Coordinates of N, CA, C and O in Angstrom, one line a residue:
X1 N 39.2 7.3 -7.2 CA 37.9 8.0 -7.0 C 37.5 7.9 -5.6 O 37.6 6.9 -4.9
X2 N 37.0 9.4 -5.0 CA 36.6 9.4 -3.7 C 35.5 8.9 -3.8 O 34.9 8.7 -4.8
X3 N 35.1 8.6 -2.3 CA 33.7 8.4 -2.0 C 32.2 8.7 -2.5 O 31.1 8.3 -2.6
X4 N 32.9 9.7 -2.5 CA 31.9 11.0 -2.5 C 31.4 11.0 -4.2 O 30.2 11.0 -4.5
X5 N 32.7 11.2 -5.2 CA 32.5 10.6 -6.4 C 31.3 9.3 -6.4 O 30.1 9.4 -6.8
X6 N 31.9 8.3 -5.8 CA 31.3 7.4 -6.2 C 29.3 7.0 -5.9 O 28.6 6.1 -6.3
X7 N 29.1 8.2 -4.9 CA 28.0 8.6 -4.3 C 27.4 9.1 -5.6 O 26.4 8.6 -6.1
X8 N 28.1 10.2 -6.2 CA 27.6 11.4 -6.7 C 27.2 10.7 -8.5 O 26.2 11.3 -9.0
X9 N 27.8 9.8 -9.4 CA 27.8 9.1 -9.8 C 26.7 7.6 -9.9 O 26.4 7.0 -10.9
X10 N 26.4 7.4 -8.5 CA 25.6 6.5 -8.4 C 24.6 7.8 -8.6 O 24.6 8.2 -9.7
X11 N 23.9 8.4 -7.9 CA 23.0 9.2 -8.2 C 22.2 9.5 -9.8 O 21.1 9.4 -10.4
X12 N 23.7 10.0 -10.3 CA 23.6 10.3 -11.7 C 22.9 8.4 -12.5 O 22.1 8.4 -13.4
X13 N 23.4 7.3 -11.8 CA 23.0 6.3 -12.6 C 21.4 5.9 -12.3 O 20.7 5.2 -13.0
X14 N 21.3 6.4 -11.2 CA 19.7 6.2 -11.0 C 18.8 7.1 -11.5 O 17.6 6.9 -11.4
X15 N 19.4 8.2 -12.0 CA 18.6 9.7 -12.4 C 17.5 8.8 -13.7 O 17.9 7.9 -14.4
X16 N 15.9 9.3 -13.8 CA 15.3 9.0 -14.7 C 15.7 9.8 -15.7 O 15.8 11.0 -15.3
X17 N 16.0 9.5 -17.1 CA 16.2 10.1 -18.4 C 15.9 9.8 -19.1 O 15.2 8.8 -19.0
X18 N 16.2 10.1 -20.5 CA 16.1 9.8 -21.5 C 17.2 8.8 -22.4 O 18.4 9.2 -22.6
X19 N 16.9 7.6 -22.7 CA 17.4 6.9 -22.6 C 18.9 6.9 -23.3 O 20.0 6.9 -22.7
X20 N 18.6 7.0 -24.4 CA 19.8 7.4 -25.4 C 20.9 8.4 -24.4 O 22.0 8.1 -24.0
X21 N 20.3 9.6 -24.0 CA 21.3 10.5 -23.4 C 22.0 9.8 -22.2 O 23.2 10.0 -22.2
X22 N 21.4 9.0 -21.3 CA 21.7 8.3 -20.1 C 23.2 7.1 -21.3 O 24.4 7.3 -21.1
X23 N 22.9 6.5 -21.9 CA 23.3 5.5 -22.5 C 25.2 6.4 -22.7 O 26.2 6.0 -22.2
X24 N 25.0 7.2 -23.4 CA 26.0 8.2 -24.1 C 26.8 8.5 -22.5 O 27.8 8.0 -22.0
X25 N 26.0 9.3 -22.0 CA 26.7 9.7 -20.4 C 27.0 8.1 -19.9 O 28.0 8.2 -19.2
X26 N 26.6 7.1 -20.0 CA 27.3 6.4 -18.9 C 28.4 5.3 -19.7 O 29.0 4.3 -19.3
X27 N 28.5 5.9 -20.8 CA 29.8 5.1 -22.2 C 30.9 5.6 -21.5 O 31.9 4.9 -21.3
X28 N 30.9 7.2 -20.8 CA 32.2 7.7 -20.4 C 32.7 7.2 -19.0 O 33.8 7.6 -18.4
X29 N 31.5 6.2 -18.5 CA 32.5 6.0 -17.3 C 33.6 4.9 -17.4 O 33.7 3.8 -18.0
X30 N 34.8 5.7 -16.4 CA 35.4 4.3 -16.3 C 35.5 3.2 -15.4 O 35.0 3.3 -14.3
X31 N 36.3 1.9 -15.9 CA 36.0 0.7 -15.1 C 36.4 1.2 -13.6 O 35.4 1.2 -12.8
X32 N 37.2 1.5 -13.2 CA 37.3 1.7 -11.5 C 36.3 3.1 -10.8 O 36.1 3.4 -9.7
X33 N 35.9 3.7 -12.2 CA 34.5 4.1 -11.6 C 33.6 3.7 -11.4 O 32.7 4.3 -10.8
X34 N 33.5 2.8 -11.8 CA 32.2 1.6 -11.9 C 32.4 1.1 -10.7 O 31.3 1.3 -10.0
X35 N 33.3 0.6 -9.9 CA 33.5 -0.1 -8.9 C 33.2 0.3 -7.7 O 33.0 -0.4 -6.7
X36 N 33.3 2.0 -7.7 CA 33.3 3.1 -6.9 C 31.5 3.1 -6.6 O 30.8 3.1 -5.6
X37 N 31.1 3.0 -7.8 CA 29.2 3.2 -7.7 C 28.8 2.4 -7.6 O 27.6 2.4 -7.4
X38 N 29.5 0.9 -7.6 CA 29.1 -0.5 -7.0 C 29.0 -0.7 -5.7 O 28.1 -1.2 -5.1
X39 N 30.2 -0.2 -5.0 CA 30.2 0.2 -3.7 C 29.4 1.1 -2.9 O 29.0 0.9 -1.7
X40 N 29.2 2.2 -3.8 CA 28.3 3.1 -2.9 C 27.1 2.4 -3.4 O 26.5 2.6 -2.3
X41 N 26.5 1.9 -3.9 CA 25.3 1.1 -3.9 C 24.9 0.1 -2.9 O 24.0 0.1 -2.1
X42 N 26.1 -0.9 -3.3 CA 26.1 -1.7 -1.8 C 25.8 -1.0 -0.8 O 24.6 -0.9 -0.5
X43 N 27.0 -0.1 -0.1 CA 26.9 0.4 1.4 C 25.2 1.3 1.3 O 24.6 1.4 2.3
X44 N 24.8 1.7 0.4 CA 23.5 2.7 0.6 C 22.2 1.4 0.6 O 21.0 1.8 0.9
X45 N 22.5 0.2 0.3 CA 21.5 -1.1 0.1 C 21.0 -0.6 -1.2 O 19.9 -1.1 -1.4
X46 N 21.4 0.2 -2.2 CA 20.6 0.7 -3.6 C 21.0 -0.3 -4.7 O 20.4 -0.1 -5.8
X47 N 22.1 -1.5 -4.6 CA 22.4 -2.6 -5.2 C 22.0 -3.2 -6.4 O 22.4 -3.2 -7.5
X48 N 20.6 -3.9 -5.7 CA 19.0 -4.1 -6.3 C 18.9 -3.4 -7.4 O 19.0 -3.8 -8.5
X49 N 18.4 -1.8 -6.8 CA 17.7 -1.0 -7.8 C 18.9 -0.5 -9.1 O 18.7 -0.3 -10.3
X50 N 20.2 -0.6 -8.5 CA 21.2 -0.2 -9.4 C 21.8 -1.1 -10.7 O 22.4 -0.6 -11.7
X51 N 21.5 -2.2 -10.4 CA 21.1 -3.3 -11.3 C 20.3 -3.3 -12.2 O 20.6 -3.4 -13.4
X52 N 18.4 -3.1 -11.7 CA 17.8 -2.9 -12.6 C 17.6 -2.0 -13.1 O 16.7 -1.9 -14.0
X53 N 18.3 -1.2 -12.8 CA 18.3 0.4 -13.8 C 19.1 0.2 -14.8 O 18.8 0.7 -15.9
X54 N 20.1 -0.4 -14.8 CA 21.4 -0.1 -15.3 C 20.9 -1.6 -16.7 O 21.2 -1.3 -17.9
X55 N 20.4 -2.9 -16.4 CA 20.1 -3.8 -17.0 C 19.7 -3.7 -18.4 O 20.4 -4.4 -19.2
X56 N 18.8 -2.9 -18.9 CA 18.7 -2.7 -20.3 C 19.5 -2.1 -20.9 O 19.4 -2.1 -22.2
X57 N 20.9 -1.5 -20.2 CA 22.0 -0.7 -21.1 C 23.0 -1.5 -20.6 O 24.0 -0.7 -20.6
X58 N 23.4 -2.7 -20.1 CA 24.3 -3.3 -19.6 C 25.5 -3.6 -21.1 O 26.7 -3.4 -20.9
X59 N 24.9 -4.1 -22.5 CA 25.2 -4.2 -23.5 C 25.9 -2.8 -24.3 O 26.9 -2.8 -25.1
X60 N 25.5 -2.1 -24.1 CA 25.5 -0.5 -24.3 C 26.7 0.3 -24.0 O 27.5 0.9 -24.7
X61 N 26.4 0.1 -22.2 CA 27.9 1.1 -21.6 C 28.6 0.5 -21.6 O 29.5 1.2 -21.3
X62 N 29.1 -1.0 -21.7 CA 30.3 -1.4 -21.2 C 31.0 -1.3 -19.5 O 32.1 -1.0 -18.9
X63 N 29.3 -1.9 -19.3 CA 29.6 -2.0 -17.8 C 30.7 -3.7 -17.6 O 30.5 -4.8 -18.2
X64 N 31.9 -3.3 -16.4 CA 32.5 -4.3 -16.4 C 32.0 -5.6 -15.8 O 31.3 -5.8 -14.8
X65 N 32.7 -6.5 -17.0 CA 31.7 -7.9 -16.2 C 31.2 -8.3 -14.8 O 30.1 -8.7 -14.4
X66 N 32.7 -8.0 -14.2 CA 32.9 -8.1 -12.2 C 32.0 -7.5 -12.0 O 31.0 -8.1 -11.7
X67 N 32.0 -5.9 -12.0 CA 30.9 -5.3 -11.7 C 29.4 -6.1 -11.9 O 28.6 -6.5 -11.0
X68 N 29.3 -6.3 -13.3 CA 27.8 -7.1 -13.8 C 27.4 -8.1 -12.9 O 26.3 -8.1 -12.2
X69 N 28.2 -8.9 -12.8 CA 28.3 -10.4 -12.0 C 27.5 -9.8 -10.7 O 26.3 -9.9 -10.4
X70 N 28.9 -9.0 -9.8 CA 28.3 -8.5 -8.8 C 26.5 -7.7 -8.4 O 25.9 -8.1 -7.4
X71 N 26.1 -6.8 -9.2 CA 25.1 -6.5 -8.8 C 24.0 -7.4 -8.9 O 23.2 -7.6 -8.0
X72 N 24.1 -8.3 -10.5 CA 23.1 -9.4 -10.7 C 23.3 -10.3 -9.6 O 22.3 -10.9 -9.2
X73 N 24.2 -10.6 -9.0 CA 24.0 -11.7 -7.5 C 22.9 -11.1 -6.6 O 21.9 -11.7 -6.2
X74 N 23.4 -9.7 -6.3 CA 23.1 -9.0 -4.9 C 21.2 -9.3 -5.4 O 20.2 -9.6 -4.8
X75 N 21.5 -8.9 -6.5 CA 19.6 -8.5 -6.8 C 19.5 -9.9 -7.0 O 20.0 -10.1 -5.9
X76 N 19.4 -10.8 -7.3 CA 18.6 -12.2 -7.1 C 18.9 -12.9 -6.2 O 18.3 -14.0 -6.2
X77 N 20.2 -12.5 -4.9 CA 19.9 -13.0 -3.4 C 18.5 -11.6 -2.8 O 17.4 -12.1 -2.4
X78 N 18.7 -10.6 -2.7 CA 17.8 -10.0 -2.5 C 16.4 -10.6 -3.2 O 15.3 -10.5 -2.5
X79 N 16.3 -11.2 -4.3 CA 14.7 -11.5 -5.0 C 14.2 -12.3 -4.1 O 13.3 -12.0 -3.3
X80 N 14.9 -13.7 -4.1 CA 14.9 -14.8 -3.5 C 15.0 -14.6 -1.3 O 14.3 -15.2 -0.4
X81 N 15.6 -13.9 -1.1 CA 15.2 -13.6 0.4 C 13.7 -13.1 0.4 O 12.9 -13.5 1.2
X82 N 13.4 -11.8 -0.9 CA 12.4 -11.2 -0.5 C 11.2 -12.4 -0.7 O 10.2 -12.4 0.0
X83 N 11.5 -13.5 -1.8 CA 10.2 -14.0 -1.6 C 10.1 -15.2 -0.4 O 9.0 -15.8 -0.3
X84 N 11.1 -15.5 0.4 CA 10.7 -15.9 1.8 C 10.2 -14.9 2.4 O 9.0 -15.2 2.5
X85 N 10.4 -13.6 3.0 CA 9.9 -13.4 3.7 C 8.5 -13.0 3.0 O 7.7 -12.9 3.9
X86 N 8.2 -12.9 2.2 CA 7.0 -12.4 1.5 C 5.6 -13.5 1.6 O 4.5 -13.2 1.8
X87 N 6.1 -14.9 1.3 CA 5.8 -16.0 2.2 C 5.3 -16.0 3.4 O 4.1 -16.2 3.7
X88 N 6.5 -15.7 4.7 CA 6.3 -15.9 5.8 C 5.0 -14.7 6.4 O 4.1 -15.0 7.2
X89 N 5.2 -13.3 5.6 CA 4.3 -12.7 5.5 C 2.7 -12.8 4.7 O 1.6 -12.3 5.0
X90 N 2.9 -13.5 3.9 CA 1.0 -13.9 3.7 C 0.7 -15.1 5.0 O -0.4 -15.4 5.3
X91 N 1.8 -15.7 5.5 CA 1.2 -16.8 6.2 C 0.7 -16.0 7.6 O -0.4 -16.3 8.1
X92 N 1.6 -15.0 8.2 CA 1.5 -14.3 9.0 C 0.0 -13.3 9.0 O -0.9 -13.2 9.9
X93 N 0.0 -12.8 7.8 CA -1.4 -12.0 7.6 C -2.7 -12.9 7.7 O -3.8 -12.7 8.2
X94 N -2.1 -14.1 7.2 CA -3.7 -14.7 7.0 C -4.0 -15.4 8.5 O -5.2 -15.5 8.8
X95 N -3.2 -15.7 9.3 CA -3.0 -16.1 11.1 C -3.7 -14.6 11.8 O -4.6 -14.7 12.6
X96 N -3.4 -13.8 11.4 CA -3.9 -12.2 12.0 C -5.4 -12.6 11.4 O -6.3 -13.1 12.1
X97 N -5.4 -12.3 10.3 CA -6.7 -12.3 10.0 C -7.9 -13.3 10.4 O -9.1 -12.9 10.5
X98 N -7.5 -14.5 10.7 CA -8.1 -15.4 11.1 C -8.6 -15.3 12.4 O -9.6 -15.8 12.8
X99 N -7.5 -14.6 13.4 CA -8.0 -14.8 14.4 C -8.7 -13.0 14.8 O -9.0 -12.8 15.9
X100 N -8.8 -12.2 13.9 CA -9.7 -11.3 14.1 C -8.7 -10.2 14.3 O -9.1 -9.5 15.3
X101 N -7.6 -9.8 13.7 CA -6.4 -8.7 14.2 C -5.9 -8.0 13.3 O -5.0 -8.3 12.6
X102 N -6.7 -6.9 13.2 CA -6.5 -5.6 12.2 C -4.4 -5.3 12.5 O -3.7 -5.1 13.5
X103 N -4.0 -5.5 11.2 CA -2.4 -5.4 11.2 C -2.1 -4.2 9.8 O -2.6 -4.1 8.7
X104 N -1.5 -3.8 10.3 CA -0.6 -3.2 8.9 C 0.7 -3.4 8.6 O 1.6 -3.2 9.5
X105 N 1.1 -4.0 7.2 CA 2.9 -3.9 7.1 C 3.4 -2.8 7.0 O 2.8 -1.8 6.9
X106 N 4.3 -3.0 7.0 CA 4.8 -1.4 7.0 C 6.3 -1.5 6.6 O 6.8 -2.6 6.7
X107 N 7.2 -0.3 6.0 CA 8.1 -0.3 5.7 C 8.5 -1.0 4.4 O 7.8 -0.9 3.3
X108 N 9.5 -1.8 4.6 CA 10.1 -2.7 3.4 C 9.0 -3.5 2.5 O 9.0 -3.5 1.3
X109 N 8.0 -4.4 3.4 CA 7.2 -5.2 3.2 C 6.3 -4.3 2.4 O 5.8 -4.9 1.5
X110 N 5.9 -3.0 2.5 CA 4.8 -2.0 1.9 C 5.7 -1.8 0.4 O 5.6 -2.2 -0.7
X111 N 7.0 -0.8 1.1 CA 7.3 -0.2 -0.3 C 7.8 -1.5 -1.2 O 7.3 -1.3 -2.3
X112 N 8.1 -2.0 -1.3 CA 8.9 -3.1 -1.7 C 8.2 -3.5 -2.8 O 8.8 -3.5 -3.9
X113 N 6.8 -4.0 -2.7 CA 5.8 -4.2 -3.7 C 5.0 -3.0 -3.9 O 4.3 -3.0 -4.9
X114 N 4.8 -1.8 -3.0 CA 3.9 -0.9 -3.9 C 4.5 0.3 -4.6 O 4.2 0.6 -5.8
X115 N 5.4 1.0 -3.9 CA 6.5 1.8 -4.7 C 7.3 1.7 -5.4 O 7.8 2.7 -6.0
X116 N 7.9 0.3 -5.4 CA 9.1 -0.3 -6.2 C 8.8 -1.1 -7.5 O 9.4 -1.4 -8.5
X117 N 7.1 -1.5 -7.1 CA 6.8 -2.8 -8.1 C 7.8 -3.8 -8.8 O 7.7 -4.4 -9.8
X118 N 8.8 -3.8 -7.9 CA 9.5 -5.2 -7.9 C 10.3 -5.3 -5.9 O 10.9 -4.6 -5.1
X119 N 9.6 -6.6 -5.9 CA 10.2 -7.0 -4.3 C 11.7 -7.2 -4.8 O 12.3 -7.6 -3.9
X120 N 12.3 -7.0 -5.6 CA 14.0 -7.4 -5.2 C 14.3 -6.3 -5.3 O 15.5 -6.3 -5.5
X121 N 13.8 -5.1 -5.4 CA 14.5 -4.1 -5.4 C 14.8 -3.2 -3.9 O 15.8 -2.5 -3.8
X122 N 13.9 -3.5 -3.0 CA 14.0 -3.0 -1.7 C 14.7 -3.6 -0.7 O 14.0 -3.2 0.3
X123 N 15.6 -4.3 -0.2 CA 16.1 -5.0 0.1 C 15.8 -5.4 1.9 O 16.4 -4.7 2.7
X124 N 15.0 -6.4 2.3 CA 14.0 -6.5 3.1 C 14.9 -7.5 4.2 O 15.2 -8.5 3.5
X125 N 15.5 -7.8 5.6 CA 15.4 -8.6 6.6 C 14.7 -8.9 7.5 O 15.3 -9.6 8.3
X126 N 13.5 -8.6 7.8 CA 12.4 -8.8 8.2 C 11.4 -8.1 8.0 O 11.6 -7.1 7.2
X127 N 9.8 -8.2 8.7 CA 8.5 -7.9 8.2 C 8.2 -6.9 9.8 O 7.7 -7.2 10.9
X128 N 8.6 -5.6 9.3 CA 8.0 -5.0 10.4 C 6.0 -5.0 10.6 O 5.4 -5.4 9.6
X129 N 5.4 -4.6 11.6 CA 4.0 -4.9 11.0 C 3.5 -4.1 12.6 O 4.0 -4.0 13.7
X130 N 1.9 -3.4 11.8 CA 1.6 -2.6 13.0 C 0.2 -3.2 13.7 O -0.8 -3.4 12.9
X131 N 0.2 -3.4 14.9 CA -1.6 -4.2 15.0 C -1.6 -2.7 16.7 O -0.9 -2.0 17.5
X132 N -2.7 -3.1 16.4 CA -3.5 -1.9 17.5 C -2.7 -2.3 19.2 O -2.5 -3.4 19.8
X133 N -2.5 -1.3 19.5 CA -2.0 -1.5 21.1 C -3.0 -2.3 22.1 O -2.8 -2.3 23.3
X134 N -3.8 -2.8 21.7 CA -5.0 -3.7 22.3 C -4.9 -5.2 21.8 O -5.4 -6.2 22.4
X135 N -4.0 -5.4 20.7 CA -4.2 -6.7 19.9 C -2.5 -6.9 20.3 O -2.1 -7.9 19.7
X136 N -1.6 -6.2 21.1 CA -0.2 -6.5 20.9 C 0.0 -7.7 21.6 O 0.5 -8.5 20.8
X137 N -0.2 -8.1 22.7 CA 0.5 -9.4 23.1 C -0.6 -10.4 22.4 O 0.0 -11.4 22.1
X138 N -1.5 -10.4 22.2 CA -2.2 -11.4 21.3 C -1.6 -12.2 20.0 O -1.6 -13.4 19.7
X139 N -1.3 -11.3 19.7 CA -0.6 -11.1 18.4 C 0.9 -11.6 18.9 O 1.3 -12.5 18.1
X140 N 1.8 -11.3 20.0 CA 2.6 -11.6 19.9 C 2.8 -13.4 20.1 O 3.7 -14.1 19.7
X141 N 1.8 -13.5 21.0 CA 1.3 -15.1 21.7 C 1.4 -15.7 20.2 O 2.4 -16.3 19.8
X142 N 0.2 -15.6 19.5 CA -0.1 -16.2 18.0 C 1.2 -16.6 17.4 O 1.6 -17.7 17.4
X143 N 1.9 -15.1 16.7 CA 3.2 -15.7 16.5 C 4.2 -16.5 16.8 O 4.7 -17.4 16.1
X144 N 4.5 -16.0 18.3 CA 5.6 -17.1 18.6 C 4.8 -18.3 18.7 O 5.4 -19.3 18.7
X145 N 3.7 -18.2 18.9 CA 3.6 -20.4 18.7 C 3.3 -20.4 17.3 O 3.1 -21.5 16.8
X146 N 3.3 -19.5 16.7 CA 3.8 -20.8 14.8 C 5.3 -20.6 14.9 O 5.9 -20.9 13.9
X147 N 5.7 -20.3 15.6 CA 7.3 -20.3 15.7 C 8.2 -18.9 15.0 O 9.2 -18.8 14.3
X148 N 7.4 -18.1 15.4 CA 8.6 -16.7 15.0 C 8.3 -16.1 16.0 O 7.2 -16.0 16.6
X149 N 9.7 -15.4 16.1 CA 10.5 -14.3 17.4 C 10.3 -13.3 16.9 O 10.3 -13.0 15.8
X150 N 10.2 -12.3 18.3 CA 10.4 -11.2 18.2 C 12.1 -10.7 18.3 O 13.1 -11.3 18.9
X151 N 12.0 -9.0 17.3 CA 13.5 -8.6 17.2 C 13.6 -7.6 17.6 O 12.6 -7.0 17.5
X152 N 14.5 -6.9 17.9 CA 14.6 -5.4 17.8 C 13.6 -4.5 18.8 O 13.2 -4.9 19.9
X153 N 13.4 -3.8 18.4 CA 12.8 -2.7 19.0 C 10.7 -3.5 19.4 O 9.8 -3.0 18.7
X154 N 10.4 -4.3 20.2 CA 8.5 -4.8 20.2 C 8.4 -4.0 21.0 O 9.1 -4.1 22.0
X155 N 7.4 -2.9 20.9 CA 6.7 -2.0 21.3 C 5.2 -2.0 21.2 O 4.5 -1.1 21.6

């Protein structure tokens, strides 16, 4: 199976339906197709969500165990990272807040719990966060003395 298969297939497994009909359509896949939409899941970070979609019919389609094994890891190292950083972020917000610094999260940390309503589904390595161009080195001072760095792109 090409790539592209295995893209087009993951798609089809995330599609919202009807359950029964989803159930029937995914009886016909085969095991090295499975492996193909495991992969494209991984490489797209959709892992997580591909797990919990797939979880109430795991019994059903005759999803392969390797496969099974595999996604349920990815999603409960994903749960378990998300709830450190989810942590490090209330500790972070309530530090802003305390010292008077309007912030917003953004990205992972937003959708993660409001559009996903599950943090292991979004798959999160750090807490991007937006505070007013007047509060930036403040904010950055604050942080690094409770001990976190800046990454990537501080603008």
């Amino acid at each position: 199976m090409d790539e592209k298969s295995g893209t087009e297939l993951l798609i089809r497994c995330l599609r919202e339906e009807e359950t029964g009909v989803k159930k029937e359509r995914l009886r016909r896949v085969a095991d090295n197709q499975w492996e193909a939409v495991c992969q494209a899941a991984c490489d797209f970070g959709l892992a997580p969500l591909l797990y919990s979609s797939l979880r109430p019919l795991i019994k059903d389609i005759g999803l392969p165990a390797g496969v099974e094994r595999r996604l349920r890891e990815i999603y409960l190292n994903s749960a378990a990272r998300n709830m450190r950083l989810y942590s490090d972020l209330s500790k972070v917000l309530k530090s802003l807040k305390d010292a008077d610094i309007p912030v917003i999260p953004l990205k992972g940390a937003y959708l993660a719990e409001v559009i996903y309503g599950d943090t292991a589904l979004r798959p999160m390595n750090d807490i991007d966060l937006m505070v007013r161009q007047e509060d930036f080195r403040k904010t950055i001072e604050l942080l690094m003395n409770k001990g976190y760095r800046a990454e990537g792109n501080v603008k």
